[in-house]
Short mmCIF file of C-alpha atoms in Angstrom, two decimals:
data_model
loop_
_atom_site.label_atom_id
_atom_site.label_comp_id
_atom_site.label_asym_id
_atom_site.label_seq_id
_atom_site.Cartn_x
_atom_site.Cartn_y
_atom_site.Cartn_z
CA UNK P 1 87.17 -140.96 -140.98
CA UNK P 2 89.15 -141.97 -137.90
CA UNK P 3 87.65 -141.81 -134.43
CA UNK P 4 89.98 -138.97 -133.49
CA UNK P 5 88.91 -136.88 -136.49
CA UNK P 6 85.26 -137.56 -135.70
CA UNK P 7 85.85 -136.43 -132.15
CA UNK P 8 87.46 -133.21 -133.24
CA UNK P 9 84.87 -132.57 -135.92
CA UNK P 10 82.29 -132.92 -133.19
CA UNK P 11 78.74 -134.19 -132.96
CA UNK P 12 77.34 -130.68 -132.91
CA UNK P 13 79.50 -129.55 -135.80
CA UNK P 14 77.88 -132.15 -138.03
CA UNK P 15 74.40 -131.14 -136.90
CA UNK P 16 74.78 -127.38 -136.88
CA UNK P 17 77.41 -126.70 -139.49
CA UNK P 18 79.93 -125.40 -136.96
CA UNK P 19 83.51 -125.51 -138.13
CA UNK P 20 85.05 -127.03 -135.02
CA UNK P 21 83.90 -128.07 -131.59
CA UNK P 22 87.20 -129.00 -129.97
CA UNK P 23 90.76 -128.56 -131.10
CA UNK P 24 93.77 -130.52 -129.98
CA UNK P 25 97.14 -129.03 -129.33
CA UNK P 26 100.09 -129.90 -131.51
CA UNK P 27 100.90 -133.53 -130.86
CA UNK P 28 104.26 -135.16 -130.24
CA UNK P 29 106.55 -134.99 -133.23
CA UNK P 30 104.87 -132.02 -134.90
CA UNK P 31 107.46 -129.43 -133.86
CA UNK P 32 109.49 -128.40 -136.89
CA UNK P 33 112.93 -126.86 -137.14
CA UNK P 34 112.95 -123.10 -137.80
CA UNK P 35 109.31 -122.94 -136.75
CA UNK P 36 108.67 -121.25 -133.43
CA UNK P 37 106.56 -123.43 -131.15
CA UNK P 38 105.13 -122.74 -127.72
CA UNK P 39 105.81 -125.14 -124.87
CA UNK P 40 104.97 -125.65 -121.22
CA UNK P 41 107.78 -126.60 -118.86
CA UNK P 42 106.73 -127.95 -115.47
CA UNK P 43 109.33 -127.99 -112.71
CA UNK P 44 109.55 -130.48 -109.86
CA UNK P 45 109.13 -127.69 -107.32
CA UNK P 46 105.53 -126.49 -107.59
CA UNK P 47 105.88 -123.86 -104.86
CA UNK P 48 107.96 -121.57 -107.07
CA UNK P 49 110.46 -121.41 -109.91
CA UNK P 50 113.71 -123.21 -109.02
CA UNK P 51 117.15 -121.67 -109.09
CA UNK P 52 118.68 -122.03 -112.52
CA UNK P 53 115.41 -122.43 -114.41
CA UNK P 54 116.17 -119.61 -116.87
CA UNK P 55 119.55 -121.09 -117.70
CA UNK P 56 118.01 -124.54 -118.29
CA UNK P 57 115.47 -123.07 -120.70
CA UNK P 58 118.10 -121.02 -122.53
CA UNK P 59 120.48 -123.98 -122.79
CA UNK P 60 117.75 -126.00 -124.53
CA UNK P 61 117.18 -123.17 -127.00
CA UNK P 62 114.08 -121.65 -125.46
CA UNK P 63 112.92 -118.25 -124.31
CA UNK P 64 110.61 -117.72 -121.33
CA UNK P 65 107.42 -115.88 -122.37
CA UNK P 66 105.34 -116.18 -119.21
CA UNK P 67 106.07 -117.26 -115.64
CA UNK P 68 103.54 -119.00 -113.40
CA UNK P 69 105.63 -118.78 -110.25
CA UNK P 70 103.03 -120.17 -107.85
CA UNK P 71 102.49 -123.22 -110.06
CA UNK P 72 106.15 -123.97 -110.74
CA UNK P 73 105.78 -123.61 -114.50
CA UNK P 74 106.75 -121.41 -117.44
CA UNK P 75 105.50 -120.85 -120.97
CA UNK P 76 108.37 -121.01 -123.45
CA UNK P 77 108.89 -120.38 -127.16
CA UNK P 78 111.61 -122.07 -129.18
CA UNK P 79 112.64 -122.74 -132.77
CA UNK P 80 114.71 -125.72 -131.69
CA UNK P 81 112.95 -128.87 -132.94
CA UNK P 82 114.73 -130.80 -130.18
CA UNK P 83 113.75 -128.40 -127.41
CA UNK P 84 111.65 -130.92 -125.49
CA UNK P 85 114.32 -133.58 -125.62
CA UNK P 86 116.98 -131.12 -124.46
CA UNK P 87 115.03 -129.44 -121.67
CA UNK P 88 113.91 -132.75 -120.18
CA UNK P 89 117.58 -133.53 -119.49
CA UNK P 90 117.57 -130.94 -116.74
CA UNK P 91 117.27 -132.37 -113.23
CA UNK P 92 114.90 -129.58 -112.18
CA UNK P 93 112.34 -130.32 -114.93
CA UNK P 94 109.42 -132.63 -114.16
CA UNK P 95 107.67 -132.54 -117.54
CA UNK P 96 107.58 -130.53 -120.74
CA UNK P 97 105.32 -130.56 -123.76
CA UNK P 98 103.75 -128.55 -126.56
CA UNK P 99 101.17 -126.17 -125.14
CA UNK P 100 97.58 -126.99 -125.94
CA UNK P 101 94.87 -124.57 -127.00
CA UNK P 102 91.53 -124.80 -125.19
CA UNK P 103 88.22 -123.50 -126.52
CA UNK P 104 84.90 -122.45 -125.05
CA UNK P 105 82.44 -125.28 -125.50
CA UNK P 106 80.53 -124.98 -128.78
CA UNK P 107 76.83 -124.67 -128.02
CA UNK P 108 73.53 -125.06 -129.81
CA UNK P 109 72.27 -121.52 -130.34
CA UNK P 110 68.69 -120.31 -130.67
CA UNK P 111 67.22 -116.92 -131.37
CA UNK P 112 68.15 -113.76 -129.45
CA UNK P 113 65.64 -111.25 -128.08
CA UNK P 114 66.62 -107.65 -127.29
CA UNK P 115 65.75 -106.32 -123.84
CA UNK P 116 63.74 -103.51 -125.45
CA UNK P 117 61.76 -105.97 -127.58
CA UNK P 118 60.26 -107.86 -124.64
CA UNK P 119 56.52 -107.40 -124.65
CA UNK P 120 55.39 -105.22 -121.77
CA UNK P 121 54.18 -107.42 -118.95
CA UNK P 122 55.84 -110.51 -120.45
CA UNK P 123 57.18 -112.95 -117.88
CA UNK P 124 60.46 -114.05 -119.42
CA UNK P 125 61.42 -116.21 -116.47
CA UNK P 126 58.19 -118.19 -116.36
CA UNK P 127 57.94 -118.52 -120.12
CA UNK P 128 61.48 -119.60 -120.92
CA UNK P 129 63.55 -120.59 -117.90
CA UNK P 130 62.47 -124.16 -117.27
CA UNK P 131 66.07 -125.02 -116.38
CA UNK P 132 66.26 -122.64 -113.42
CA UNK P 133 62.85 -123.86 -112.25
CA UNK P 134 64.10 -127.45 -112.46
CA UNK P 135 67.09 -126.72 -110.22
CA UNK P 136 65.24 -124.52 -107.72
CA UNK P 137 61.96 -126.49 -107.60
CA UNK P 138 60.05 -123.57 -109.14
CA UNK P 139 61.84 -121.08 -106.93
CA UNK P 140 61.24 -122.96 -103.69
CA UNK P 141 64.96 -122.90 -102.87
CA UNK P 142 64.91 -119.08 -102.87
CA UNK P 143 62.82 -119.19 -99.70
CA UNK P 144 65.47 -121.21 -97.82
CA UNK P 145 68.44 -119.75 -95.90
CA UNK P 146 71.19 -118.93 -98.41
CA UNK P 147 68.93 -119.94 -101.29
CA UNK P 148 69.30 -116.72 -103.28
CA UNK P 149 73.00 -116.40 -102.51
CA UNK P 150 72.73 -114.02 -99.56
CA UNK P 151 75.18 -115.45 -97.07
CA UNK P 152 74.57 -116.15 -93.42
CA UNK P 153 77.38 -113.77 -92.44
CA UNK P 154 76.56 -110.99 -94.90
CA UNK P 155 79.67 -111.57 -97.02
CA UNK P 156 79.36 -111.57 -100.80
CA UNK P 157 79.60 -115.05 -102.32
CA UNK P 158 81.44 -114.70 -105.62
CA UNK P 159 81.50 -117.11 -108.57
CA UNK P 160 84.42 -116.55 -110.92
CA UNK P 161 83.54 -117.17 -114.57
CA UNK P 162 86.58 -118.24 -116.62
CA UNK P 163 85.18 -117.74 -120.08
CA UNK P 164 84.70 -115.25 -122.94
CA UNK P 165 84.00 -112.42 -120.49
CA UNK P 166 80.76 -110.96 -119.10
CA UNK P 167 78.51 -108.21 -120.44
CA UNK P 168 78.75 -106.35 -117.16
CA UNK P 169 76.38 -103.60 -118.34
CA UNK P 170 73.53 -106.04 -118.92
CA UNK P 171 70.59 -104.82 -116.80
CA UNK P 172 70.10 -108.28 -115.28
CA UNK P 173 73.77 -108.63 -114.31
CA UNK P 174 75.24 -105.21 -113.56
CA UNK P 175 74.14 -105.13 -109.90
CA UNK P 176 75.71 -108.56 -109.28
CA UNK P 177 78.96 -107.90 -111.14
CA UNK P 178 82.00 -108.11 -108.87
CA UNK P 179 84.64 -106.94 -111.34
CA UNK P 180 86.94 -108.76 -113.70
CA UNK P 181 90.27 -109.20 -115.45
CA UNK P 182 91.34 -110.15 -118.94
CA UNK P 183 94.06 -112.67 -119.76
CA UNK P 184 93.63 -112.29 -123.53
CA UNK P 185 96.66 -110.74 -125.26
CA UNK P 186 95.58 -107.44 -126.82
CA UNK P 187 92.27 -107.26 -124.94
CA UNK P 188 92.34 -105.51 -121.57
CA UNK P 189 88.58 -105.31 -121.03
CA UNK P 190 86.85 -108.34 -119.42
CA UNK P 191 83.71 -107.57 -121.50
CA UNK P 192 82.11 -110.43 -123.46
CA UNK P 193 82.45 -110.16 -127.24
CA UNK P 194 81.07 -113.63 -127.87
CA UNK P 195 77.94 -114.27 -125.67
CA UNK P 196 79.07 -117.56 -124.12
CA UNK P 197 80.33 -116.11 -120.83
CA UNK P 198 77.36 -113.77 -120.35
CA UNK P 199 74.95 -116.67 -120.83
CA UNK P 200 76.91 -118.63 -118.21
CA UNK P 201 76.89 -115.67 -115.80
CA UNK P 202 73.14 -115.21 -116.17
CA UNK P 203 72.50 -118.84 -115.30
CA UNK P 204 74.38 -118.19 -112.08
CA UNK P 205 73.26 -114.76 -110.90
CA UNK P 206 70.87 -112.95 -113.25
CA UNK P 207 68.38 -110.78 -111.40
CA UNK P 208 65.87 -109.08 -113.66
CA UNK P 209 63.73 -110.42 -116.48
CA UNK P 210 65.97 -113.47 -116.31
CA UNK P 211 66.85 -115.14 -113.02
CA UNK P 212 69.82 -117.28 -112.11
CA UNK P 213 69.96 -120.17 -109.66
CA UNK P 214 71.37 -117.70 -107.10
CA UNK P 215 70.04 -114.22 -107.98
CA UNK P 216 71.91 -112.61 -105.08
CA UNK P 217 75.26 -114.26 -105.84
CA UNK P 218 78.02 -112.14 -107.37
CA UNK P 219 79.88 -112.99 -110.58
CA UNK P 220 83.41 -111.98 -111.56
CA UNK P 221 84.76 -112.12 -115.11
CA UNK P 222 88.09 -113.84 -115.77
CA UNK P 223 88.26 -113.46 -119.51
CA UNK P 224 90.50 -115.95 -121.33
CA UNK P 225 88.91 -115.93 -124.81
CA UNK P 226 88.86 -113.16 -127.38
CA UNK P 227 85.98 -112.54 -129.81
CA UNK P 228 87.00 -115.72 -131.64
CA UNK P 229 89.49 -118.55 -131.15
CA UNK P 230 90.92 -120.35 -128.17
CA UNK P 231 93.18 -119.77 -125.19
CA UNK P 232 96.53 -121.19 -124.21
CA UNK P 233 96.52 -123.56 -121.26
CA UNK P 234 98.85 -121.22 -119.35
CA UNK P 235 96.41 -118.32 -119.66
CA UNK P 236 93.55 -120.40 -118.25
CA UNK P 237 95.76 -121.68 -115.44
CA UNK P 238 96.79 -118.11 -114.65
CA UNK P 239 93.14 -117.01 -114.60
CA UNK P 240 92.25 -119.81 -112.19
CA UNK P 241 95.20 -118.99 -109.96
CA UNK P 242 94.25 -115.30 -109.98
CA UNK P 243 90.63 -116.06 -109.13
CA UNK P 244 91.82 -118.08 -106.14
CA UNK P 245 94.08 -115.24 -105.04
CA UNK P 246 91.09 -112.90 -105.35
CA UNK P 247 89.26 -115.06 -102.79
CA UNK P 248 86.34 -116.06 -105.00
CA UNK P 249 84.25 -118.89 -103.58
CA UNK P 250 83.52 -120.88 -106.74
CA UNK P 251 84.97 -120.99 -110.26
CA UNK P 252 83.06 -122.14 -113.34
CA UNK P 253 84.99 -123.40 -116.38
CA UNK P 254 82.66 -124.12 -119.30
CA UNK P 255 85.56 -124.96 -121.58
CA UNK P 256 87.73 -127.85 -122.59
CA UNK P 257 89.33 -129.96 -125.24
CA UNK P 258 91.06 -133.25 -125.86
CA UNK P 259 94.70 -134.27 -125.81
CA UNK P 260 95.46 -137.04 -128.31
CA UNK P 261 98.69 -138.99 -128.35
CA UNK P 262 99.46 -141.19 -131.28
CA UNK P 263 101.78 -143.61 -129.57
CA UNK P 264 100.24 -145.59 -126.68
CA UNK P 265 103.67 -145.58 -125.03
CA UNK P 266 103.16 -141.90 -124.24
CA UNK P 267 99.66 -142.17 -122.81
CA UNK P 268 100.80 -141.32 -119.31
CA UNK P 269 103.89 -139.29 -120.11
CA UNK P 270 103.32 -136.74 -122.83
CA UNK P 271 99.98 -135.52 -121.54
CA UNK P 272 101.57 -134.52 -118.26
CA UNK P 273 102.91 -131.06 -119.17
CA UNK P 274 99.50 -129.78 -120.24
CA UNK P 275 97.37 -131.76 -117.81
CA UNK P 276 99.83 -131.29 -114.95
CA UNK P 277 99.52 -127.52 -115.26
CA UNK P 278 95.73 -127.72 -115.20
CA UNK P 279 95.85 -130.03 -112.21
CA UNK P 280 98.27 -127.79 -110.34
CA UNK P 281 96.08 -124.75 -111.00
CA UNK P 282 92.95 -126.62 -109.90
CA UNK P 283 94.68 -127.87 -106.76
CA UNK P 284 96.01 -124.39 -106.04
CA UNK P 285 92.45 -123.04 -106.17
CA UNK P 286 91.00 -125.87 -104.10
CA UNK P 287 93.67 -125.49 -101.44
CA UNK P 288 92.65 -121.83 -101.23
CA UNK P 289 89.05 -122.89 -100.58
CA UNK P 290 87.66 -122.51 -104.10
CA UNK P 291 85.10 -125.02 -105.41
CA UNK P 292 85.96 -125.66 -109.08
CA UNK P 293 83.23 -126.72 -111.53
CA UNK P 294 83.75 -127.83 -115.14
CA UNK P 295 81.68 -128.95 -118.12
CA UNK P 296 82.02 -132.49 -119.44
CA UNK P 297 81.92 -131.65 -123.16
CA UNK P 298 79.49 -131.89 -126.06
CA UNK P 299 80.61 -134.78 -128.25
CA UNK P 300 78.29 -137.52 -126.98
CA UNK P 301 81.28 -139.73 -126.18
CA UNK P 302 82.26 -142.01 -123.32
CA UNK P 303 85.08 -140.36 -121.39
CA UNK P 304 85.75 -143.34 -119.14
CA UNK P 305 88.59 -144.79 -121.19
CA UNK P 306 91.30 -142.98 -123.12
CA UNK P 307 91.36 -145.99 -125.43
CA UNK P 308 87.61 -145.75 -126.11
CA UNK P 309 88.02 -142.08 -127.03
CA UNK P 310 90.75 -142.96 -129.51
CA UNK P 311 88.70 -145.80 -131.03
CA UNK P 312 90.37 -147.04 -134.20
CA UNK P 313 93.30 -144.65 -133.77
CA UNK P 314 96.43 -145.62 -131.89
CA UNK P 315 97.22 -144.05 -128.56
CA UNK P 316 95.20 -142.39 -125.83
CA UNK P 317 92.82 -139.44 -125.87
CA UNK P 318 92.14 -137.49 -122.70
CA UNK P 319 89.52 -134.87 -121.84
CA UNK P 320 91.18 -131.78 -120.39
CA UNK P 321 90.69 -130.31 -117.85
CA UNK P 322 89.09 -133.20 -115.97
CA UNK P 323 90.60 -133.42 -112.51
CA UNK P 324 88.76 -135.68 -110.07
CA UNK P 325 88.92 -132.91 -107.48
CA UNK P 326 86.68 -130.60 -109.50
CA UNK P 327 82.93 -131.11 -110.04
CA UNK P 328 82.39 -132.45 -113.56
CA UNK P 329 78.97 -131.88 -115.07
CA UNK P 330 76.95 -133.62 -117.78
CA UNK P 331 73.93 -131.96 -119.39
CA UNK P 332 70.28 -132.88 -119.10
CA UNK P 333 67.09 -131.75 -120.80
CA UNK P 334 63.72 -130.48 -119.65
CA UNK P 335 62.43 -134.05 -119.44
CA UNK P 336 65.30 -135.02 -117.11
CA UNK P 337 66.96 -136.92 -119.93
CA UNK P 338 70.63 -136.94 -120.83
CA UNK P 339 71.03 -134.37 -123.61
CA UNK P 340 71.85 -136.00 -126.94
CA UNK P 341 75.21 -134.19 -127.20
CA UNK P 342 76.46 -134.66 -123.64
CA UNK P 343 79.61 -136.58 -122.85
CA UNK P 344 79.36 -139.24 -120.15
CA UNK P 345 81.45 -141.95 -118.50
CA UNK P 346 81.95 -143.87 -115.28
CA UNK P 347 84.29 -141.94 -113.01
CA UNK P 348 84.17 -138.88 -115.31
CA UNK P 349 80.80 -137.36 -114.32
CA UNK P 350 79.93 -136.16 -110.83
CA UNK P 351 76.43 -134.74 -111.37
CA UNK P 352 74.04 -133.75 -114.13
CA UNK P 353 72.40 -130.32 -114.49
CA UNK P 354 70.02 -128.87 -117.08
CA UNK P 355 71.90 -127.73 -120.16
CA UNK P 356 69.08 -127.72 -122.69
CA UNK P 357 68.49 -129.69 -125.86
CA UNK P 358 66.13 -129.59 -128.86
CA UNK P 359 63.15 -131.50 -127.50
CA UNK P 360 61.91 -135.10 -127.50
CA UNK P 361 61.08 -135.14 -131.22
CA UNK P 362 64.49 -133.99 -132.40
CA UNK P 363 66.38 -136.41 -134.62
CA UNK P 364 70.13 -135.72 -134.44
CA UNK P 365 70.78 -137.68 -137.62
CA UNK P 366 68.45 -135.56 -139.79
CA UNK P 367 67.91 -132.36 -137.80
CA UNK P 368 64.16 -132.82 -137.99
CA UNK P 369 61.84 -132.06 -135.09
CA UNK P 370 63.90 -129.22 -133.59
CA UNK P 371 62.16 -127.28 -130.81
CA UNK P 372 64.16 -124.32 -129.51
CA UNK P 373 61.92 -123.93 -126.46
CA UNK P 374 63.88 -126.79 -124.89
CA UNK P 375 67.10 -124.76 -124.96
CA UNK P 376 68.39 -123.02 -121.83
CA UNK P 377 67.70 -119.28 -121.97
CA UNK P 378 69.80 -116.63 -120.28
CA UNK P 379 71.43 -113.23 -120.67
CA UNK P 380 73.51 -112.37 -123.75
CA UNK P 381 75.10 -109.24 -125.23
CA UNK P 382 74.05 -107.89 -128.63
CA UNK P 383 77.09 -107.57 -130.89
CA UNK P 384 77.79 -105.69 -134.10
CA UNK P 385 79.73 -107.12 -137.05
CA UNK P 386 83.02 -106.26 -135.30
CA UNK P 387 82.00 -108.09 -132.10
CA UNK P 388 81.47 -104.86 -130.15
CA UNK P 389 78.67 -104.81 -127.56
CA UNK P 390 75.86 -102.57 -128.80
CA UNK P 391 73.00 -103.76 -126.61
CA UNK P 392 71.70 -106.42 -124.27
CA UNK P 393 69.32 -109.31 -124.67
CA UNK P 394 68.40 -112.90 -123.99
CA UNK P 395 69.18 -116.02 -125.95
CA UNK P 396 68.76 -119.77 -125.95
CA UNK P 397 71.73 -122.12 -125.92
CA UNK P 398 72.32 -125.79 -125.31
CA UNK P 399 75.46 -127.47 -124.00
CA UNK P 400 77.29 -128.78 -120.99
CA UNK P 401 78.46 -125.15 -120.83
CA UNK P 402 74.93 -124.28 -119.75
CA UNK P 403 74.79 -127.14 -117.25
CA UNK P 404 78.02 -126.40 -115.36
CA UNK P 405 77.07 -122.88 -114.18
CA UNK P 406 73.95 -124.21 -112.49
CA UNK P 407 76.21 -126.43 -110.41
CA UNK P 408 78.56 -123.51 -109.76
CA UNK P 409 75.58 -121.44 -108.60
CA UNK P 410 74.36 -124.29 -106.42
CA UNK P 411 77.81 -124.44 -104.84
CA UNK P 412 77.49 -120.72 -104.22
CA UNK P 413 74.14 -120.93 -102.44
CA UNK P 414 75.31 -123.92 -100.37
CA UNK P 415 78.27 -121.80 -99.26
CA UNK P 416 75.92 -118.87 -98.60
CA UNK P 417 73.79 -120.99 -96.30
CA UNK P 418 76.76 -121.86 -94.10
CA UNK P 419 78.73 -118.62 -94.47
CA UNK P 420 81.84 -117.68 -96.44
CA UNK P 421 84.87 -119.93 -95.80
CA UNK P 422 82.90 -122.25 -93.47
CA UNK P 423 82.92 -125.22 -95.88
CA UNK P 424 85.85 -126.60 -97.81
CA UNK P 425 85.45 -127.58 -101.50
CA UNK P 426 85.23 -131.31 -100.69
CA UNK P 427 82.32 -130.63 -98.32
CA UNK P 428 80.54 -128.50 -100.93
CA UNK P 429 80.99 -131.24 -103.53
CA UNK P 430 79.72 -133.89 -101.11
CA UNK P 431 76.57 -131.89 -100.33
CA UNK P 432 75.81 -131.38 -104.03
CA UNK P 433 76.36 -135.05 -104.86
CA UNK P 434 74.48 -136.52 -101.89
CA UNK P 435 71.47 -134.24 -102.42
CA UNK P 436 71.13 -134.95 -106.15
CA UNK P 437 68.02 -136.63 -107.52
CA UNK P 438 68.76 -140.22 -108.47
CA UNK P 439 67.87 -140.93 -112.10
CA UNK P 440 68.32 -143.88 -114.45
CA UNK P 441 70.30 -146.65 -112.72
CA UNK P 442 70.01 -146.78 -108.90
CA UNK P 443 72.96 -145.01 -107.31
CA UNK P 444 75.89 -143.74 -109.33
CA UNK P 445 75.71 -144.08 -113.12
CA UNK P 446 77.78 -143.00 -116.09
CA UNK P 447 75.28 -140.44 -117.42
CA UNK P 448 74.26 -138.42 -114.37
CA UNK P 449 77.01 -139.34 -111.93
CA UNK P 450 75.35 -139.05 -108.52
CA UNK P 451 72.21 -137.60 -110.09
CA UNK P 452 70.43 -134.41 -111.18
CA UNK P 453 71.23 -131.45 -108.95
CA UNK P 454 68.47 -130.17 -106.65
CA UNK P 455 68.85 -126.88 -104.75
CA UNK P 456 66.09 -127.58 -102.24
CA UNK P 457 67.64 -130.89 -101.26
CA UNK P 458 71.11 -129.34 -101.05
CA UNK P 459 69.90 -126.57 -98.76
CA UNK P 460 67.91 -128.83 -96.47
CA UNK P 461 70.33 -131.75 -96.20
CA UNK P 462 71.33 -132.57 -92.64
#
């Protein structure tokens, strides 16, 4: 099996029997005549859509399906196999490419407990939530100014969750829910019909049997995934742009994929349409004062070189989204180890946060020694066979998806300490990095970046 196929099959897929961890978009040369394909067209002017853009798209045989005016981009469908070649002839076009599909990170899943089934007097937080204790120093950070997410100026600090939605009726989340929107065609409700997004939200702001890093932060749902399947890059970019326009303080994106390009000649050219749109959306949010946090991925691979990711395949493979201006998070375990599934790489990881694993005796090659108590536990919805929410509960998961929201929550409480709009995203990132606990190699390293996040340090740093 080629390196690329191994990457897409995924480390966790082999271990857990999952069908797919990450999926690539259609690569160069796969567009067929008489088959309708979806493309992204990025214009040179990123402040708006240029005069004549519709005519340029039509002339190349395309039809505009969605406009991202503030990002200078459109989503286009076309049956013309030469659409990309034709549209790139236009002087107003910067880049164009086949649109990628991005997926929520596949996680390790443990058992689920219904809210009603908790034993009376049971202390769910103390029994299960080692990860929140690790970040908050056993709740010590909650006693510091801003530590729970209550801001110095009384303004709500909101973390936007771009994900599968949020179970906004969950008893541990409903009081901290700040509303939401859906970007999923055919699904208007930002409710979670998967569990991934609710687990993420609980790690940020649960306040009940479960507790988040910032139990007085607010969470907003920007749903981009349906009950199953992935999301188009343009929908995620639109969600991020909307969150920024809504004046959220932080955005968490526990999602991602890989762009693979067969011909090394196109390593820096053909990725641009997809990656450029992500980068424009991220920059749009950052320029509006939003701190953007993303997960590093769960394939146990070195992200530092596109050539290393491709291995024995030709061409370059890129993790997306992975802008250097966002905070990119690897996953650690209860023993402050790098989780066996976590991606890593020099220049690709900013910090590590607890994402859960299967314990020190777990053998990834055989599956023996699994201990679910080392997973990260949080809020989840209970779903029927049709993916409808029928109740609320708690579940264990493991993944960089579970690590990123702790960093997003930490960003939120750092902002809360200083007051809304008092710090820019670069300052927030600097505080989180400089206050992290140094592990492994002295200073920066490829596994933890600047280190393991620490809320007490971040809130007391001078």
